Coordinates of C-alpha atoms in Angstrom, one line a residue:
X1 CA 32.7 -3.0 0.7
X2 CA 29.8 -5.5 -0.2
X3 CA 29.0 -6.4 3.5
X4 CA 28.8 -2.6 3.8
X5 CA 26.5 -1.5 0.9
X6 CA 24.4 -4.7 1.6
X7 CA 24.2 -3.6 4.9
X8 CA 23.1 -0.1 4.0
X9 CA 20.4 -1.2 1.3
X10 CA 18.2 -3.1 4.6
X11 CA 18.7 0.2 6.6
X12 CA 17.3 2.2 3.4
X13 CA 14.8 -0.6 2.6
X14 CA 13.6 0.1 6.3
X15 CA 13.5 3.8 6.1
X16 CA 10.8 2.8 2.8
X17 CA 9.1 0.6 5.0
X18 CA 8.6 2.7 7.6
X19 CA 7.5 5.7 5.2
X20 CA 5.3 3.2 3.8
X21 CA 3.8 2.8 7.3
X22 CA 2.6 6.5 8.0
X23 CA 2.3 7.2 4.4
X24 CA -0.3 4.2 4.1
X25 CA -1.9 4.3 7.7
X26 CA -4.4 6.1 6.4
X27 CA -5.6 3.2 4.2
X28 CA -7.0 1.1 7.1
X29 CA -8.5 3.5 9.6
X30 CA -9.3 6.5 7.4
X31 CA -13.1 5.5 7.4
X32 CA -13.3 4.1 10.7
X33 CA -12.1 7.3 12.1
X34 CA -13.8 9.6 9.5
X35 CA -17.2 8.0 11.0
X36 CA -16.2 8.0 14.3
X37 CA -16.8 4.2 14.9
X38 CA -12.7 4.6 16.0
X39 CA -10.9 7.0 18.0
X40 CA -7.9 8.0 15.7
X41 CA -5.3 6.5 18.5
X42 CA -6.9 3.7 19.2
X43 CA -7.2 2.9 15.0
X44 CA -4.0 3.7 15.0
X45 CA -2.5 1.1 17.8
X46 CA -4.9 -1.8 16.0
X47 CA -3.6 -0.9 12.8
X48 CA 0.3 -1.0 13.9
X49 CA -0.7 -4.4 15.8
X50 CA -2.2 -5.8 12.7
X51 CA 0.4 -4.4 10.0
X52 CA 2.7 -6.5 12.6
X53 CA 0.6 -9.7 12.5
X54 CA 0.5 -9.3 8.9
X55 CA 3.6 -9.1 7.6
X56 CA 3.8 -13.0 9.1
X57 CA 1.4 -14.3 7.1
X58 CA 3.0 -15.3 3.8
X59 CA 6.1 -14.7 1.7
X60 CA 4.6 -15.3 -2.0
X61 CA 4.3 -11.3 -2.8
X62 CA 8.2 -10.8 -1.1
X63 CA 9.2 -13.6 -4.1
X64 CA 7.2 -11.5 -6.8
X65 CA 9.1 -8.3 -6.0
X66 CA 12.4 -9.6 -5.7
X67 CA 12.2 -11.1 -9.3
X68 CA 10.8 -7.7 -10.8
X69 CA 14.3 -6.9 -11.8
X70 CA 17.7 -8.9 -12.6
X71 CA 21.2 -7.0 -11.5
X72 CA 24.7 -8.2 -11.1
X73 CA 26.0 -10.4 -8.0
X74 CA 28.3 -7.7 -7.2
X75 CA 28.5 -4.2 -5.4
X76 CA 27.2 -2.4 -8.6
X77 CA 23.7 -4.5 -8.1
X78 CA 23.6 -3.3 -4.8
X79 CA 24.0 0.4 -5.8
X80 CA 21.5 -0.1 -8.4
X81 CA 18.7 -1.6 -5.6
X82 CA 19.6 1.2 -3.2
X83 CA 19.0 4.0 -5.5
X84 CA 15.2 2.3 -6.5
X85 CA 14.7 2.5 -2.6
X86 CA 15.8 6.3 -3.1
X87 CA 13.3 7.3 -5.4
X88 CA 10.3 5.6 -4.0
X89 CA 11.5 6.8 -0.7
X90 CA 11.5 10.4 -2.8
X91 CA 8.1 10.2 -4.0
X92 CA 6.4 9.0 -0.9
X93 CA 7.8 12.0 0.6
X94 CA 6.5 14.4 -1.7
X95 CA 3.2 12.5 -2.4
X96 CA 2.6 12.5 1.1
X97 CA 3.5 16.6 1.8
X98 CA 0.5 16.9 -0.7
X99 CA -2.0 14.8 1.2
X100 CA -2.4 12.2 -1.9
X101 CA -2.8 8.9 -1.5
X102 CA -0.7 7.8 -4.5
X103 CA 0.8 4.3 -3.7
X104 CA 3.8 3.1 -2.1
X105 CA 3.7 -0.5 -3.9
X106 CA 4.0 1.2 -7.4
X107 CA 6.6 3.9 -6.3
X108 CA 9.1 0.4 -4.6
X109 CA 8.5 -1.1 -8.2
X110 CA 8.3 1.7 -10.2
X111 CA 11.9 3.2 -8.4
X112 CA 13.9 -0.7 -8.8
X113 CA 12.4 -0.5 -12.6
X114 CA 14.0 2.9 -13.5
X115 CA 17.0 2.3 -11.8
X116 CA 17.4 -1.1 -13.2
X117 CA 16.7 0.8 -16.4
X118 CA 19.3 3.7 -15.8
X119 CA 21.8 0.7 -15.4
X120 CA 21.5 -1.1 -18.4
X121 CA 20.2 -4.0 -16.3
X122 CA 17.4 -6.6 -16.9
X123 CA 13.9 -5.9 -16.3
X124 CA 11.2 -8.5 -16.1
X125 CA 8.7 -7.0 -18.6
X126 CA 6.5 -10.2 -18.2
X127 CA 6.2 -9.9 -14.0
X128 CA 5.4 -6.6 -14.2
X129 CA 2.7 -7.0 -16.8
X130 CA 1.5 -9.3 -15.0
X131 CA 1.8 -9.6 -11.6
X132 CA 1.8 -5.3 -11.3
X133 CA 0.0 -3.7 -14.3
X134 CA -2.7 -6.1 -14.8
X135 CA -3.7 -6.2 -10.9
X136 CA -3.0 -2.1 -10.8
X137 CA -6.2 -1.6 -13.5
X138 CA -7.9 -4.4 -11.9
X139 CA -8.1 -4.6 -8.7
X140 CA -9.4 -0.8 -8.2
X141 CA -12.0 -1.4 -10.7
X142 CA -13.1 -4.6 -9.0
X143 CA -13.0 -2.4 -5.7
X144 CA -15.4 0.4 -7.1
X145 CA -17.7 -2.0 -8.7
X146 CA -17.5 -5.0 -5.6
X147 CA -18.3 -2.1 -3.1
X148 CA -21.1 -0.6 -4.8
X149 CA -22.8 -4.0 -5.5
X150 CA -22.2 -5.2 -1.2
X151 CA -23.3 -1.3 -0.6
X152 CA -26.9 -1.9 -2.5
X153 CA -27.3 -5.4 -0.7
X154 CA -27.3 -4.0 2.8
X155 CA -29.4 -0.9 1.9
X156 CA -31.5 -3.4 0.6
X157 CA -31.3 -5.8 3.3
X158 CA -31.7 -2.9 6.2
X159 CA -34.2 -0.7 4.6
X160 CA -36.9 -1.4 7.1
X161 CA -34.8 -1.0 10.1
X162 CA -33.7 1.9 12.0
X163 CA -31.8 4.0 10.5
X164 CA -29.6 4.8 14.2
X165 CA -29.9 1.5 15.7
X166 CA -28.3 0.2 12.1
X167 CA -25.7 2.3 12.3
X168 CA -24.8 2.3 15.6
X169 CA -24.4 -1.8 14.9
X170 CA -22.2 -0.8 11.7
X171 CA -19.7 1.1 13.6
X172 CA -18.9 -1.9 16.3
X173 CA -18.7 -4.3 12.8
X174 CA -16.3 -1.2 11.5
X175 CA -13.8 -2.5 14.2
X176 CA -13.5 -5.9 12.5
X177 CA -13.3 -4.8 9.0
X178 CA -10.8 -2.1 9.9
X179 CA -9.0 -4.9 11.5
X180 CA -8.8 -6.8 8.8
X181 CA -8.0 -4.0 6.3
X182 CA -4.6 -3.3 8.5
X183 CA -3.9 -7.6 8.6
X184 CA -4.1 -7.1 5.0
X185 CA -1.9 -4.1 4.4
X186 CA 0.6 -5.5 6.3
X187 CA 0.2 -8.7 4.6
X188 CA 0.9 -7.0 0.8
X189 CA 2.6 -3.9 2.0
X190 CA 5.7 -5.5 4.7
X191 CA 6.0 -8.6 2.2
X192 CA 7.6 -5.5 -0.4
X193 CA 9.9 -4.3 1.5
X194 CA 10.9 -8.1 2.7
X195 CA 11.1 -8.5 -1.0
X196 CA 13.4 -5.9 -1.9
X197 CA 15.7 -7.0 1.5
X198 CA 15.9 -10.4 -0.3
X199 CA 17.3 -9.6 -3.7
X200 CA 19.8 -6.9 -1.8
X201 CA 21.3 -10.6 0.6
X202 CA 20.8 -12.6 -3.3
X203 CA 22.8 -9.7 -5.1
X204 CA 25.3 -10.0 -2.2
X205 CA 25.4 -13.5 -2.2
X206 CA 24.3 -14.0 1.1
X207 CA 21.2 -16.5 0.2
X208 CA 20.4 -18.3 -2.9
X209 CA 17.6 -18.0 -5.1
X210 CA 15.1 -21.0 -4.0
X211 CA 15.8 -19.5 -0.3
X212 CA 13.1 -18.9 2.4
X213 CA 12.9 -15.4 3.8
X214 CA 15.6 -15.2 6.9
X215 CA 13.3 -14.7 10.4
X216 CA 15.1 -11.5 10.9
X217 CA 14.0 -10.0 7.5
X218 CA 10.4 -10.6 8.6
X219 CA 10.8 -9.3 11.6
X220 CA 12.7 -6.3 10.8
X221 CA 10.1 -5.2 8.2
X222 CA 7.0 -6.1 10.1
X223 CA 8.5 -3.7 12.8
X224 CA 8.9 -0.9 10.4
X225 CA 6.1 -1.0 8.6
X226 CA 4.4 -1.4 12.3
X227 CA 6.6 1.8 13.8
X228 CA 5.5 3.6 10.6
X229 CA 1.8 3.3 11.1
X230 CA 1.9 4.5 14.7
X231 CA 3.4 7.2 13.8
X232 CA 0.4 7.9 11.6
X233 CA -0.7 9.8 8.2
X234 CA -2.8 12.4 9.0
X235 CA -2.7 14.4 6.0
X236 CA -3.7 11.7 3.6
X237 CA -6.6 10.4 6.6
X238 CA -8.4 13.8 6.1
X239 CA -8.1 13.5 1.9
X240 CA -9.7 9.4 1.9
X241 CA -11.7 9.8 5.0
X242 CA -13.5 13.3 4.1
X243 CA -12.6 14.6 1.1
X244 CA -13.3 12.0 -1.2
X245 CA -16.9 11.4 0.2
X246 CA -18.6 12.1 3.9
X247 CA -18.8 8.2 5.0
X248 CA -21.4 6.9 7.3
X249 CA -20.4 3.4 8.9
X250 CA -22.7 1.5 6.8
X251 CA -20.6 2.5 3.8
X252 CA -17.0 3.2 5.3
X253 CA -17.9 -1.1 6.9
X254 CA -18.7 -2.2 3.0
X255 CA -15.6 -0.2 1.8
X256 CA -13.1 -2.0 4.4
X257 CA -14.7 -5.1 4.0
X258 CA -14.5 -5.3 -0.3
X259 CA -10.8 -3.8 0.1
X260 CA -9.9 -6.1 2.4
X261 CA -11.1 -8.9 0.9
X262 CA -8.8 -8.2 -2.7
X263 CA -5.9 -7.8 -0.6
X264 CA -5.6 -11.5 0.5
X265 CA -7.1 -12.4 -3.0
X266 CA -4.5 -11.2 -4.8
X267 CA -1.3 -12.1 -2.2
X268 CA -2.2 -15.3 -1.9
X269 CA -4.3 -16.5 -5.1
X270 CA -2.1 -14.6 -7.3
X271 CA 0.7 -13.2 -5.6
X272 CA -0.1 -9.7 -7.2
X273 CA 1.9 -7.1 -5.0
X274 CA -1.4 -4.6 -5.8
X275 CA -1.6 -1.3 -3.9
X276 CA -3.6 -0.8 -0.8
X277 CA -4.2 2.8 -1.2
X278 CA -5.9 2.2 -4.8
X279 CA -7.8 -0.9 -3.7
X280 CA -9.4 0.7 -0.4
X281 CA -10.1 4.9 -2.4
X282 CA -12.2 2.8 -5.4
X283 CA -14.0 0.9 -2.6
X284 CA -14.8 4.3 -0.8
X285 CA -15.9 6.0 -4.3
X286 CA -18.0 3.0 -4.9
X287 CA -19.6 2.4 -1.8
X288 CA -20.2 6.4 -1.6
X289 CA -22.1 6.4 -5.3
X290 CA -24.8 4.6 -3.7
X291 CA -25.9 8.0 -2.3
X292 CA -26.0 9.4 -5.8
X293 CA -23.0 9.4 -8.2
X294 CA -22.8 13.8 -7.3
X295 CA -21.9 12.8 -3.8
X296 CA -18.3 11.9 -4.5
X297 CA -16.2 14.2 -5.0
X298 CA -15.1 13.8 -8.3
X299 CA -12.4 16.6 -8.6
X300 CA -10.4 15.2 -5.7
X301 CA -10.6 11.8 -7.5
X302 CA -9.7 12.9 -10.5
X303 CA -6.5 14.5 -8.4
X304 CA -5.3 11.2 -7.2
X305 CA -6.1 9.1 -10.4
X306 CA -3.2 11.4 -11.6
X307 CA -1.2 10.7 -8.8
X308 CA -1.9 7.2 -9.7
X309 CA -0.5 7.5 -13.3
X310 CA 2.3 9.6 -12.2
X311 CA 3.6 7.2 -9.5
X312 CA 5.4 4.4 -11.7
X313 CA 7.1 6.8 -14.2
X314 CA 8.0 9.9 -11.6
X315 CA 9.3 7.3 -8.9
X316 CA 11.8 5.9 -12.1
X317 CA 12.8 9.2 -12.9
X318 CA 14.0 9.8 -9.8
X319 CA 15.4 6.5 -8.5
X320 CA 17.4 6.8 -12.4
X321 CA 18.9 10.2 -11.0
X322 CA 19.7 9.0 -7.3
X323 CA 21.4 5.6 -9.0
X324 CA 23.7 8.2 -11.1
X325 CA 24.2 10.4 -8.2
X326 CA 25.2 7.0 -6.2
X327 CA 27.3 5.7 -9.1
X328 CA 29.3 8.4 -9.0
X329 CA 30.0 8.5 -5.1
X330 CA 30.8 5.0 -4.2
X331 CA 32.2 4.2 -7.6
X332 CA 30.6 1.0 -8.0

């Protein structure tokens, strides 16, 4: 019965990490295609090869999320993991019907917190403070504010040039930074679901806690996360690459290149599993104020703040009911 509910939490961990992937493709190529520096196929190939590479590149974010909660060795910890991965499954789903850009990250920790909580198991108050909270107000505010300031500096630093020829040079650099965007999804985003595989094999007993990831955990997530992305997110593309602002390349290259950068800050500096899709919308509002504060779109902002706020509590809520509802059927 273990091998078999162990078994079954990776193939529901995957089906997350796969919705992860189209839900979240949008947060590396959105701007690139929104200012045509990318063709939305080609963005879409790069970004599945990069999630790939990514997911490679470290393990410290997998060890974060695996610790968020504390559940029995037994089959009853493995119900209680499976029916987190249920409700952030759930609200990806429903997030992503609606075109909002809410994020995956919070709805994984958010869904193994309320479960855990349903349960009457332990929940590490002081990882999520801070290792989840903290970075979740920070690192957006850091990408509004980082965005607008590297926005200024090349206005500043192109003003006497022309205006086409600059661009023109902005969308091959939008390449690169859309390239590094996806390296860095995948490095935070594949690393969450490797995380969550990991205390499913320690709940079952299968490794111990001081453990390196198993090769074929890596692999397995980097190739969903990767399947996911190819598959792509259109709804959620049209609300960060057009509704939230009309990007030129100049602005979309300072957005990818601010979010970017606080996506390998925080994995490997403080081994913050922070969400993408906040990081890379604040660097897009910030980098689009620099036209005038009127040119964003506030009321769509305003729309996925909320969906922000709502993420943690709504994916609990529902990971609590589907542990109840899976409780009750396997009887563990």
């Amino acid at each position: 019965m273990d091998l078999a509910i162990v078994i079954a939490v990776v193939v529901v961990a995957l089906s997350f990490d796969y919705t992860n992937g189209f839900h979240d493709a949008a947060n590396a190529i959105a701007t690139s295609v929104s200012t045509r520096a990318l063709t939305p196929r080609i963005a879409l190939g790069m970004a599945a090869i990069m999630n790939f590479v990514g997911a490679f590149l470290g393990q410290e974010v997998a060890h974060t999320v695996s610790g968020v909660i504390t559940v029995p060795e037994n089959s009853h910890g493995l119900v209680i993991v499976m029916g987190g991965l249920f409700g952030a499954i759930a609200w990806n789903l429903i997030t992503w019907y609606f075109g909002l850009p809410s994020s995956s990250s919070h709805a994984l920790i958010g869904g193994l917190v309320g479960a855990a909580i349903a349960s009457g198991s332990t929940v590490q108050w002081s990882v999520i403070l801070d290792k989840v909270v903290i970075p979740m107000v920070g690192s957006p505010l850091f990408g509004f504010v980082a965005a607008f300031v590297v926005m200024l500096a090349i206005m500043w630093i192109f003003k006497r040039r022309n205006p086409h020829r600059v661009y023109r040079g902005f969308r091959l650099a939008q390449t690169v930074s859309a390239a590094a965007m996806a390296l860095g999804h995948g490095l935070q985003d594949a690393q969450k679901t490797m995380g969550v595989i990991f205390l499913a094999l320690l709940t079952g007993g299968y490794v111990s806690e001081g453990d390196s990831l198993p090769i074929w955990v890596i692999f397995s997530a980097a190739g969903a996360i990767s399947l996911g992305t190819w598959s792509g997110g259109w709804r959620i593309m049209r609300t960060l690459g057009r509704r939230i602002i009309h990007l030129d390349p100049a602005r979309g290259f300072a957005a990818e290149t601010v979010a970017a950068g606080v996506l390998y800050t925080t994995a490997f500096a403080f081994q913050a599993p922070i969400s993408t899709t906040h990081t890379i919308t604040s660097a897009i509002m910030g980098a689009g104020a620099t036209k005038r504060f009127s040119a964003v779109r506030w009321g769509v902002a305003r729309s996925i703040v909320a969906a922000w706020v709502l993420t943690f509590p709504m994916a609990g809520l529902v990971a609590a009911a589907c542990y109840w509802v899976l409780h009750l059927v396997i009887g563990q």
